[in-house]
Amino acid sequence: MNSLQPGKPAPFGASYDGNGINFCLFSAEAEKIELCLFDEQGNEKRLPLHARSGNRWHGYLPGGKVGQRYGYRVHGPFNPATGHRFNAHKLLIDPSAHALEGSLVDDPCLNGGIDILDTRDSADLVPKSVVTADKFDWHRDVSPAVPWGRTVIYEAHVRGLTQLHPEIPEALRGTYAALGHPVMLAYFKKLGITALELLPVQHHADEPRLQRLGLSNYWGYNVLGPCALEPDYASGQNGVSAIDEFKTAIMALHQAGIEVILDVVFNHSAELDVGGPTVSLRGLDNRAWYWLNEDGSDNNLTGCGNAMRLIDEDIIAWTLDSLRYWVKSFHIDGFRFDLGTLLGRTPEYLVDSPLFRAIKADPLLSNCKLIAEPWDIGAGGYQVGNFPYPFAEWSDRWRDDIRKFWLHGTLPLGQFATRFSASDDLFEHEGRLPYSAINMLTAHDGFTLRDLVSFNEKHNESNGENNRDGHDNNYSQNHGEEGLNASAAVSQQRRLSQRALLATLLLSQGTPMLLAGDEFGNSQQGNNNAYCQNNEISWLDWQNGDSGLTDYVAALIALRKKIPALTRDKWWQGTSEDVHWLDRWGQPMTTPGWEQGGQQCLQILLSDRWLLVVNSSLNDVEMALPEGRWQCVAPFGNEQQNVREGSSWRATAKTLCVLIQG
């Protein structure tokens, strides 16, 4: 291992071929790059990468083995005014490393220098990249490939999902292994969800500020290694590696018919702003990897200190390689892109940006489920409805409007119908289909459903930011009493609101996304930004769950799968095959009726057989049903009775009931 052979300019990262290791990484303006090899005692050996193909630096290490620990030192100019921040005193993580060893600590030695070059060596403090090999036996694993029209997404955190689950063996709680445990598989199947969407499982770091407060980045969006699995979620049982444990769980989920979608972060990195650590992209080539202002400072489009610049050919290739790795090596079925507007920035947002074009042209990635969080904090960052096919998007418009409708009575019926129809005003263009609208009542970022109906104000004091963090405009409704403990009358009103909101979520056109725990009334004690709460605030409280609510959600999902108008994934045309909109008297809606504001009543006839009776008012309302013989479908109504032709229906206040004809 005294010298490197030229090697190959692909793939990115460290690739073991049985005889040695090929190393490849990108830097446009580096003057010299050294591969740094570390033995078990931490001794470092530096080998220059002499081979260069365009902006890709590469070399082959004969005799290199799996488990080799390594990093890079990159030489070049340090000039903050021009954005150059090369510093060979700082060891750098391979952005394509498939494993990292160690954690990123809060130490000023990691900073490369704000105005003046920091010459302290950081090798002892930086996590080491580790060479891996893929030898997992998938036993002919096949993706469930659930059609979009039949997809129901369940958003969860690996740890928080099972950390407090009493039926999961204690040693497996909060781990990858628990995801595929028979208890969880049975629960997922009973509930009826078809896709498990996981918050980041990539190796992440805790921001220095959180470390100083004794907190941690629980959500994991401060990614350090985009291609490296987070080892902290592994059980370590029977000596199984984190990688194999996660793959085993994915295989079990697939066998149960459940897809796995990963939350990925290609908008910023754990290096934060220039006051943060220089441990990877900044030291590799700051001007190529990040968006900068004219004075060389970071253009903070994400609010996280830096913003990734995804427009150069090689960086686009690196991004695609990173995504393909998760699909090929972990059999991942799809991705949700955090702050996804960054994918289209050039720096202005373009729907046909180079990265979008590359993803659409990729035969592997274009067939995955692709979901965007369609905003960032930069100018023009709000892009809901403006992502290209085949992307789906989180719809905050659906979230906010449906909350206004049920909790505040301030939404006209016409706008409610638009949201119920997969927000066709936003998504019906350029060949996009109803699945493009990811409908959500709640998500990891914000109130849980129970908190939404229990708190008017956020309660984030434990986050250490004096309750300044988190959203202020939540359209929540405590129903007259702040907090979880409430009178019987208030509790009943909250119960009705939860069920009406859930029924709307799971019976609207578009793709429903359910936040884990909402189906049994989980609470975060009013914290609507629990990103740093790796404790009982964020972990799901299974023992105190409302099993009746869980059964209600499972019945809703089962009903959804029976209604063709909701599963065909075609835009409604107002025919007998899809939808008819009726007023409280059972007559077709008129323009004046659509424009009425306030809490209203509506009947929605789906596929000429299922009738949704909506009453968002505060009072019971007598409603005339369409001709036919109707029966209330349990468990959505309080009455289990047949309704004869021409009969009226007493719609209980704040409810959505479902009737079936026949």
XYZ file of C-alpha atoms in Angstrom:
662
model
C 0.000 0.000 0.000
C 2.844 2.399 -0.717
C 1.301 3.880 -3.865
C -1.904 4.041 -5.852
C -2.608 2.821 -9.347
C -4.648 5.178 -11.588
C -7.966 3.412 -11.030
C -11.241 4.484 -12.633
C -13.342 7.690 -12.583
C -16.484 5.780 -11.569
C -18.328 4.989 -9.465
C -18.033 7.647 -6.789
C -16.805 6.549 -3.377
C -14.762 3.502 -2.374
C -15.515 0.351 -4.388
C -14.093 -3.016 -3.332
C -13.688 -5.549 -6.167
C -12.190 -8.488 -4.275
C -8.608 -7.546 -5.078
C -8.438 -3.937 -4.020
C -10.331 -0.666 -3.675
C -11.088 2.030 -6.247
C -11.476 5.551 -4.838
C -13.217 8.363 -6.722
C -14.444 11.827 -5.745
C -15.228 15.215 -7.273
C -13.411 18.540 -6.960
C -13.192 21.145 -9.703
C -10.619 23.517 -8.202
C -8.451 21.386 -5.900
C -4.718 21.546 -6.572
C -3.864 18.255 -4.880
C -5.812 15.504 -3.117
C -4.387 12.959 -0.698
C -6.100 9.718 0.249
C -5.555 9.199 3.996
C -5.582 5.600 5.254
C -5.936 4.805 8.952
C -4.962 1.588 10.712
C -6.548 0.176 13.849
C -4.333 2.319 16.071
C -5.353 5.496 14.233
C -2.047 5.933 12.437
C -2.440 7.871 9.202
C -0.818 7.189 5.843
C -1.212 9.686 2.994
C -1.214 8.645 -0.656
C -1.607 11.306 -3.396
C -4.333 10.797 -6.009
C -2.415 11.425 -9.216
C -5.084 10.329 -11.683
C -7.683 12.855 -12.770
C -10.456 12.564 -15.361
C -12.049 15.962 -15.794
C -13.017 16.973 -12.275
C -13.000 13.440 -10.903
C -9.972 12.374 -8.883
C -9.353 8.656 -8.579
C -6.931 5.919 -7.624
C -6.828 2.168 -7.046
C -5.384 0.582 -3.911
C -4.190 -2.988 -4.657
C -4.737 -5.308 -1.724
C -7.141 -2.907 -0.001
C -9.680 -4.661 2.212
C -13.229 -4.204 3.395
C -13.212 -2.291 6.682
C -10.412 0.066 5.606
C -10.837 3.418 7.346
C -10.032 6.468 5.253
C -10.531 10.158 4.562
C -9.131 12.892 2.331
C -6.986 15.975 2.584
C -7.542 18.495 -0.193
C -5.069 21.210 -1.080
C -6.000 24.501 -2.734
C -6.457 28.233 -2.099
C -8.044 29.613 1.056
C -9.686 32.942 0.184
C -13.049 33.645 1.865
C -13.702 36.643 -0.425
C -13.797 34.342 -3.462
C -15.414 31.413 -1.650
C -12.306 29.210 -1.731
C -12.000 27.318 1.562
C -9.510 24.554 0.911
C -7.635 23.502 4.037
C -5.464 20.386 4.004
C -5.164 20.551 7.798
C -8.745 19.284 7.954
C -9.507 15.620 7.306
C -12.546 15.230 5.051
C -15.280 12.611 4.920
C -15.959 10.972 1.572
C -19.446 12.243 0.549
C -20.051 8.819 -1.043
C -18.887 6.738 1.937
C -21.200 3.809 2.625
C -20.301 3.777 6.319
C -18.858 6.216 8.842
C -17.137 5.381 12.106
C -17.436 7.899 14.910
C -19.564 10.912 15.747
C -19.073 14.589 15.053
C -18.281 16.406 18.300
C -18.477 20.085 19.129
C -14.848 21.177 18.863
C -13.482 24.451 17.403
C -10.624 22.525 15.806
C -13.081 21.242 13.197
C -13.621 24.728 11.801
C -11.518 25.429 8.740
C -11.308 29.121 9.498
C -13.785 31.927 8.969
C -11.454 34.728 7.884
C -8.064 33.160 8.604
C -6.879 29.625 7.812
C -7.101 27.334 10.849
C -3.956 25.193 10.880
C -4.920 22.789 13.660
C -5.130 19.185 12.464
C -8.606 17.661 12.802
C -7.923 13.999 12.020
C -8.514 12.751 15.567
C -11.956 14.392 15.667
C -13.439 13.568 12.258
C -15.472 10.375 11.714
C -13.644 8.031 9.370
C -15.097 6.779 6.113
C -15.192 2.975 5.978
C -14.979 0.654 2.961
C -17.881 -1.820 2.765
C -18.933 -4.717 0.540
C -22.476 -5.782 -0.329
C -22.928 -9.518 0.326
C -26.518 -9.611 1.565
C -28.784 -12.461 0.462
C -32.136 -10.924 -0.515
C -33.837 -14.293 -1.129
C -35.446 -13.070 -4.368
C -36.926 -10.012 -2.703
C -39.362 -8.137 -4.951
C -40.760 -4.669 -4.429
C -44.526 -4.643 -3.721
C -44.779 -1.947 -6.449
C -48.081 -0.682 -5.071
C -49.849 1.519 -7.653
C -50.031 5.168 -6.652
C -53.815 5.040 -6.630
C -53.792 2.410 -3.888
C -50.965 3.935 -1.846
C -51.444 4.945 1.793
C -48.282 6.378 3.376
C -47.363 6.081 7.060
C -44.666 8.553 8.158
C -42.524 7.392 11.076
C -39.192 7.718 12.848
C -37.174 4.514 13.257
C -36.545 5.067 16.956
C -39.744 6.823 17.954
C -41.996 4.261 16.299
C -41.101 1.342 18.587
C -39.012 2.698 21.479
C -41.972 2.420 23.880
C -43.791 -0.491 22.240
C -44.557 -3.014 25.007
C -44.854 -5.986 22.638
C -41.471 -5.483 20.974
C -38.560 -7.197 22.780
C -36.736 -4.576 24.795
C -33.424 -5.167 23.025
C -35.046 -4.426 19.651
C -37.072 -1.365 20.542
C -36.227 1.737 18.537
C -34.137 -0.168 16.006
C -34.157 -1.228 12.372
C -34.930 -4.768 13.487
C -38.168 -3.625 15.115
C -39.466 -2.289 11.797
C -39.684 -5.826 10.450
C -40.705 -7.523 13.692
C -43.866 -9.670 13.370
C -45.680 -7.409 15.858
C -45.155 -4.356 13.664
C -45.869 -6.215 10.425
C -49.176 -7.442 11.826
C -50.029 -3.938 12.969
C -49.215 -2.370 9.594
C -51.320 -4.962 7.781
C -54.234 -4.532 10.182
C -54.061 -0.764 9.740
C -53.888 -1.126 5.958
C -50.996 1.195 5.139
C -49.017 0.328 2.007
C -45.837 2.404 2.428
C -43.625 3.168 5.410
C -41.949 6.553 4.975
C -38.967 6.918 7.303
C -37.379 10.099 8.554
C -33.666 10.195 7.624
C -31.726 6.996 8.250
C -28.535 8.504 6.826
C -25.618 9.115 9.202
C -26.276 12.505 10.780
C -24.654 14.854 13.280
C -25.912 16.847 16.229
C -25.457 20.581 15.718
C -22.915 22.172 18.100
C -25.650 24.349 19.607
C -27.722 21.294 20.506
C -24.711 19.516 21.966
C -24.069 22.477 24.229
C -27.698 22.338 25.404
C -27.502 18.612 26.094
C -29.934 17.901 23.231
C -29.600 16.013 19.957
C -30.909 16.205 16.400
C -33.589 13.554 16.810
C -35.179 13.954 13.380
C -31.819 13.458 11.625
C -31.982 16.111 8.914
C -28.445 17.326 9.692
C -26.906 14.728 7.390
C -23.185 14.001 7.530
C -23.025 11.033 5.144
C -25.790 10.896 2.493
C -24.846 7.317 1.541
C -23.968 6.034 5.021
C -26.548 4.323 7.220
C -27.064 5.740 10.722
C -25.526 3.100 13.057
C -27.317 4.387 16.153
C -30.583 2.696 15.117
C -29.046 -0.785 15.000
C -29.758 -3.297 17.760
C -26.398 -5.040 17.369
C -28.103 -8.344 18.146
C -26.194 -11.504 17.187
C -23.391 -9.444 15.704
C -25.496 -8.364 12.714
C -24.333 -5.106 11.140
C -26.597 -2.062 10.940
C -26.681 -2.429 7.149
C -27.787 -6.065 7.214
C -30.292 -5.392 9.998
C -31.980 -2.659 7.974
C -31.991 -4.787 4.833
C -33.578 -7.663 6.740
C -36.330 -5.331 7.954
C -36.936 -4.031 4.426
C -37.184 -7.570 3.096
C -39.761 -8.422 5.783
C -41.771 -5.297 4.997
C -41.744 -6.158 1.296
C -42.977 -9.663 2.041
C -45.851 -8.035 3.926
C -46.676 -5.919 0.861
C -45.322 -2.682 2.338
C -43.030 -0.348 0.422
C -40.232 1.618 2.094
C -39.709 5.302 1.288
C -36.700 7.200 2.632
C -36.540 10.849 3.575
C -33.368 12.208 1.960
C -31.546 15.512 2.379
C -29.877 16.927 -0.726
C -30.447 20.567 0.149
C -27.847 21.224 2.856
C -25.204 19.383 4.859
C -24.047 19.100 8.469
C -21.238 21.584 7.772
C -23.745 24.392 8.446
C -22.383 27.919 7.864
C -18.683 28.911 7.818
C -18.695 28.874 11.601
C -19.540 25.187 11.484
C -17.259 22.216 10.897
C -15.234 21.785 7.706
C -15.472 18.022 7.340
C -16.535 17.276 3.762
C -17.981 19.330 0.882
C -16.661 22.726 2.013
C -13.132 21.391 2.058
C -13.546 19.421 -1.163
C -14.635 22.433 -3.219
C -16.783 25.036 -1.489
C -17.610 26.970 -4.645
C -18.739 23.891 -6.570
C -20.780 22.139 -3.873
C -22.609 25.115 -2.286
C -24.524 28.158 -3.472
C -22.520 31.249 -2.524
C -23.151 34.982 -2.583
C -20.947 37.358 -4.563
C -18.828 38.083 -1.485
C -18.077 34.371 -1.038
C -20.468 33.867 1.869
C -23.046 31.073 1.972
C -26.356 31.735 0.240
C -28.473 30.256 3.009
C -31.506 29.155 0.980
C -32.365 26.432 3.480
C -32.104 28.189 6.835
C -29.540 25.559 7.834
C -26.390 27.545 7.075
C -25.644 26.301 3.562
C -27.424 25.183 0.386
C -26.188 22.532 -2.016
C -25.508 23.521 -5.628
C -26.904 20.698 -7.727
C -26.262 21.868 -11.273
C -22.762 20.720 -12.337
C -22.683 17.537 -14.392
C -20.494 15.638 -11.933
C -22.468 16.718 -8.855
C -25.694 15.684 -10.582
C -24.058 12.330 -11.335
C -23.027 12.069 -7.654
C -26.611 12.803 -6.550
C -28.021 10.126 -8.849
C -25.359 7.637 -7.752
C -26.281 8.296 -4.128
C -29.970 7.650 -4.774
C -29.256 4.578 -6.890
C -27.164 3.156 -4.055
C -30.188 3.111 -1.764
C -32.337 1.505 -4.449
C -29.805 -1.095 -5.557
C -28.250 -2.008 -2.213
C -31.263 -1.539 0.089
C -34.177 -2.126 -2.341
C -35.699 1.208 -1.352
C -38.980 1.922 -3.183
C -38.982 5.710 -3.143
C -37.719 8.967 -1.718
C -39.139 12.056 -0.085
C -36.867 15.055 -0.747
C -36.515 17.464 2.164
C -36.723 21.120 1.039
C -37.086 19.798 -2.486
C -37.087 23.190 -4.214
C -33.272 22.992 -4.036
C -33.426 20.196 -6.619
C -34.628 22.723 -9.187
C -32.482 25.740 -8.298
C -30.142 27.115 -10.946
C -30.156 29.328 -8.666
C -33.705 30.379 -9.677
C -36.161 27.496 -9.603
C -36.714 25.751 -12.959
C -39.163 22.920 -13.491
C -36.760 21.510 -16.096
C -33.570 21.993 -14.104
C -30.600 19.782 -14.997
C -31.179 17.554 -11.983
C -34.892 17.116 -12.700
C -34.081 16.162 -16.286
C -31.480 13.661 -15.113
C -33.844 11.999 -12.618
C -36.622 11.731 -15.206
C -34.198 10.159 -17.688
C -32.837 7.632 -15.202
C -34.565 4.259 -15.795
C -34.137 3.170 -12.171
C -35.021 6.359 -10.288
C -37.853 7.472 -12.547
C -39.741 4.300 -11.598
C -39.429 4.964 -7.864
C -41.983 6.883 -5.853
C -40.595 10.436 -5.770
C -42.045 12.950 -3.314
C -40.966 16.563 -2.848
C -41.318 18.905 0.064
C -41.978 21.745 -2.408
C -40.428 24.707 -0.643
C -37.287 26.262 0.800
C -36.789 29.695 2.395
C -35.088 31.413 -0.544
C -36.680 33.836 -3.004
C -39.250 31.956 -5.077
C -38.900 28.996 -2.755
C -42.599 28.124 -2.469
C -43.296 25.828 -5.431
C -46.349 23.766 -4.481
C -47.830 22.351 -7.677
C -44.800 23.245 -9.788
C -42.746 20.061 -9.699
C -42.401 17.970 -12.848
C -43.883 14.552 -13.501
C -43.290 11.967 -11.988
C -42.875 13.820 -8.677
C -45.612 13.950 -6.050
C -45.622 16.799 -3.534
C -46.538 17.463 0.054
C -49.609 19.697 -0.039
C -49.618 22.224 2.777
C -52.571 23.834 1.010
C -54.611 20.674 1.645
C -53.432 20.572 5.260
C -54.278 24.189 6.053
C -57.579 24.333 4.161
C -58.950 21.133 5.671
C -57.988 22.379 9.142
C -59.796 25.659 8.423
C -62.869 23.789 7.221
C -63.318 21.449 10.171
C -61.750 23.421 13.026
C -62.653 27.016 12.199
C -65.473 26.956 9.654
C -63.789 29.597 7.490
C -63.475 27.749 4.177
C -66.031 28.005 1.328
C -67.448 24.686 0.174
C -65.973 25.182 -3.277
C -62.475 25.354 -1.875
C -63.137 22.303 0.286
C -64.254 20.395 -2.811
C -61.121 21.463 -4.679
C -58.884 20.104 -1.934
C -61.031 16.956 -1.709
C -60.454 16.489 -5.463
C -56.665 16.160 -5.113
C -56.228 19.932 -5.433
C -56.730 19.864 -9.192
C -56.177 23.628 -9.257
C -52.556 22.955 -8.327
C -51.695 19.575 -9.820
C -53.808 18.907 -12.920
C -51.355 19.982 -15.614
C -48.460 18.692 -17.719
C -49.715 15.101 -17.568
C -49.679 14.924 -13.779
C -52.180 12.639 -12.040
C -54.102 12.915 -8.742
C -51.426 10.961 -6.860
C -49.250 14.061 -7.202
C -51.098 15.573 -4.236
C -49.771 14.126 -0.986
C -52.599 14.972 1.387
C -51.612 15.283 5.036
C -53.281 16.487 8.186
C -50.025 16.422 10.113
C -46.392 15.437 9.674
C -43.313 15.109 11.847
C -42.922 18.891 11.574
C -45.864 20.346 13.499
C -48.596 19.272 15.895
C -49.775 15.689 16.085
C -53.476 15.264 15.345
C -54.378 15.002 19.025
C -52.401 18.136 19.815
C -54.015 19.910 16.856
C -57.405 19.587 18.551
C -56.054 20.227 22.078
C -53.762 23.251 21.849
C -54.215 26.741 20.455
C -50.596 27.619 21.187
C -47.339 25.736 20.663
C -45.462 24.614 23.783
C -41.841 24.192 22.710
C -40.093 25.427 25.854
C -38.061 22.213 26.206
C -36.334 22.943 22.878
C -34.177 25.623 24.507
C -35.269 28.456 22.197
C -37.708 30.224 24.547
C -40.670 28.908 22.522
C -39.635 30.995 19.498
C -39.184 27.982 17.214
C -41.911 26.105 15.363
C -44.899 27.314 13.379
C -47.126 29.971 14.900
C -50.011 29.711 12.429
C -51.262 26.161 12.906
C -55.040 26.550 12.409
C -55.396 24.400 15.509
C -58.421 24.417 17.809
C -58.390 23.472 21.490
C -62.226 23.450 21.600
C -62.297 25.784 24.582
C -59.672 24.363 26.940
C -55.885 24.412 26.452
C -54.078 21.140 27.028
C -54.772 17.429 26.984
C -56.856 17.326 30.142
C -60.349 18.573 29.391
C -63.969 18.245 30.442
C -66.127 15.462 29.069
C -67.934 17.858 26.724
C -64.690 19.266 25.285
C -63.200 15.781 24.963
C -66.223 14.683 22.948
C -65.874 17.653 20.599
C -62.207 16.825 20.106
C -63.113 13.211 19.387
C -65.542 14.274 16.664
C -63.007 16.632 15.118
C -60.288 13.970 15.020
C -62.581 11.512 13.284
C -63.896 14.042 10.778
C -60.366 15.098 9.891
C -59.184 11.500 9.514
C -62.191 10.582 7.371
C -61.468 13.533 5.091
C -57.806 12.539 4.814
C -58.468 8.921 3.951
C -61.458 9.468 1.660
C -60.114 12.387 -0.387
C -58.697 11.932 -3.865
C -54.908 12.054 -3.925
C -52.334 10.178 -1.843
C -53.005 10.166 1.912
C -50.111 10.376 4.360
C -50.777 9.447 7.972
C -48.399 10.537 10.728
C -47.482 7.570 12.917
C -49.430 7.715 16.144
C -52.277 9.879 14.870
C -54.296 6.709 14.452
C -54.344 6.186 18.236
C -54.193 9.735 19.560
C -50.475 10.174 20.255
C -49.442 13.515 21.759
C -46.208 15.509 21.913
C -47.516 17.592 24.813
C -48.122 20.559 22.535
C -44.594 20.633 21.095
C -44.909 21.389 17.366
C -41.175 21.266 16.584
C -39.831 18.236 18.435
C -36.736 17.927 16.228
C -34.409 17.796 19.254
C -36.507 15.640 21.582
C -35.058 12.136 21.622
C -37.277 11.160 24.538
C -40.878 10.432 25.556
C -42.060 13.682 23.952
C -41.394 12.229 20.488
C -41.583 8.481 21.090
C -45.001 6.981 20.403
C -46.988 6.205 23.539
C -48.480 2.858 22.585
C -49.724 1.876 26.042
C -52.090 4.832 26.316
C -53.343 4.684 22.732
C -56.999 4.835 21.740
C -57.648 1.424 20.182
C -61.090 2.537 19.068
C -59.541 5.302 17.002
C -57.108 2.800 15.505
C -59.989 0.561 14.450
C -61.734 3.592 12.947
C -58.667 4.472 10.844
C -58.238 0.859 9.710
C -61.887 0.763 8.619
C -61.436 4.029 6.715
C -58.419 2.695 4.855
C -60.247 -0.522 4.026
C -63.193 1.483 2.718
C -60.911 3.693 0.633
C -59.572 0.646 -1.172
C -63.116 -0.338 -2.219
C -64.027 2.962 -3.894
C -62.901 3.107 -7.552
C -63.101 6.898 -7.670
C -60.307 7.005 -5.067
C -58.082 4.237 -6.422
C -58.192 4.753 -10.215
C -55.841 7.760 -10.052
C -57.722 9.657 -12.761
C -59.004 13.190 -12.553
C -62.709 13.403 -11.793
C -64.992 14.570 -14.590
C -68.286 14.686 -12.685
C -69.616 11.398 -14.091
C -71.227 8.380 -12.451
C -67.803 6.730 -12.395
C -66.293 9.326 -10.126
C -68.123 12.128 -8.294
C -71.330 14.100 -7.944
C -71.596 17.048 -5.556
C -74.936 17.494 -3.801
C -76.285 20.062 -1.362
C -78.091 19.330 1.909
C -81.319 18.786 -0.006
C -79.743 16.142 -2.255
C -79.670 18.469 -5.287
C -76.670 19.289 -7.500
C -74.536 22.063 -6.076
C -74.948 25.530 -7.593
C -72.457 28.367 -7.925
C -73.919 30.325 -4.977
C -73.714 27.200 -2.851
C -70.046 26.691 -3.675
C -69.213 30.249 -2.739
C -70.794 30.182 0.709
C -68.302 30.527 3.525
C -68.566 29.328 7.061
C -69.299 25.863 8.343
C -71.451 24.093 5.797
C -73.073 20.843 4.739
C -72.351 18.826 1.626
C -73.000 15.396 0.135
C -70.375 13.686 -2.035
C -71.497 10.735 -4.173
C -68.508 8.601 -5.188
C -68.604 5.925 -7.910
C -72.431 6.175 -7.878
C -72.619 4.059 -4.721
C -70.825 5.606 -1.755
C -72.301 8.746 -0.215
C -70.222 10.944 2.071
C -72.429 13.170 4.221
C -70.431 16.142 5.464
C -71.609 18.393 8.281
C -68.914 20.741 9.555
C -71.397 22.970 11.374
C -71.788 23.120 15.129
C -75.357 21.801 14.970
C -77.126 18.647 13.835
C -78.660 19.129 10.376
C -81.477 17.320 8.598
C -80.306 16.385 5.099
C -82.313 14.905 2.226
C -80.579 11.924 0.661
C -80.569 11.139 -3.054
C -83.038 8.546 -4.329
C -82.205 5.026 -3.377
C -81.848 2.779 -0.363
C -78.946 3.828 1.849
C -77.239 2.163 4.740
C -74.735 3.754 7.097
C -71.409 1.971 6.871
C -69.972 1.218 10.294
C -68.118 2.706 12.053
C -68.600 6.176 10.625
C -72.130 6.921 11.747
C -73.822 6.561 15.084
C -76.885 4.866 13.574
C -76.814 1.410 12.046
C -80.004 1.593 10.056
C -81.397 1.316 6.575
C -82.773 4.568 5.179
C -85.718 4.186 2.838
C -86.160 6.062 -0.432
C -86.871 9.759 0.055
C -85.899 9.671 3.728
C -83.849 12.353 5.377
C -80.653 11.882 7.311
C -79.910 13.620 10.566
C -76.271 14.587 10.156
C -74.606 14.959 13.523
C -72.585 18.147 14.083
C -68.916 17.986 13.100
C -69.088 14.615 11.365
C -68.392 12.946 8.060
C -70.610 9.875 7.676
C -70.385 7.286 4.908
C -73.463 5.593 3.460
C -73.622 2.852 0.864
C -76.418 2.240 -1.616
C -77.896 -1.183 -2.016
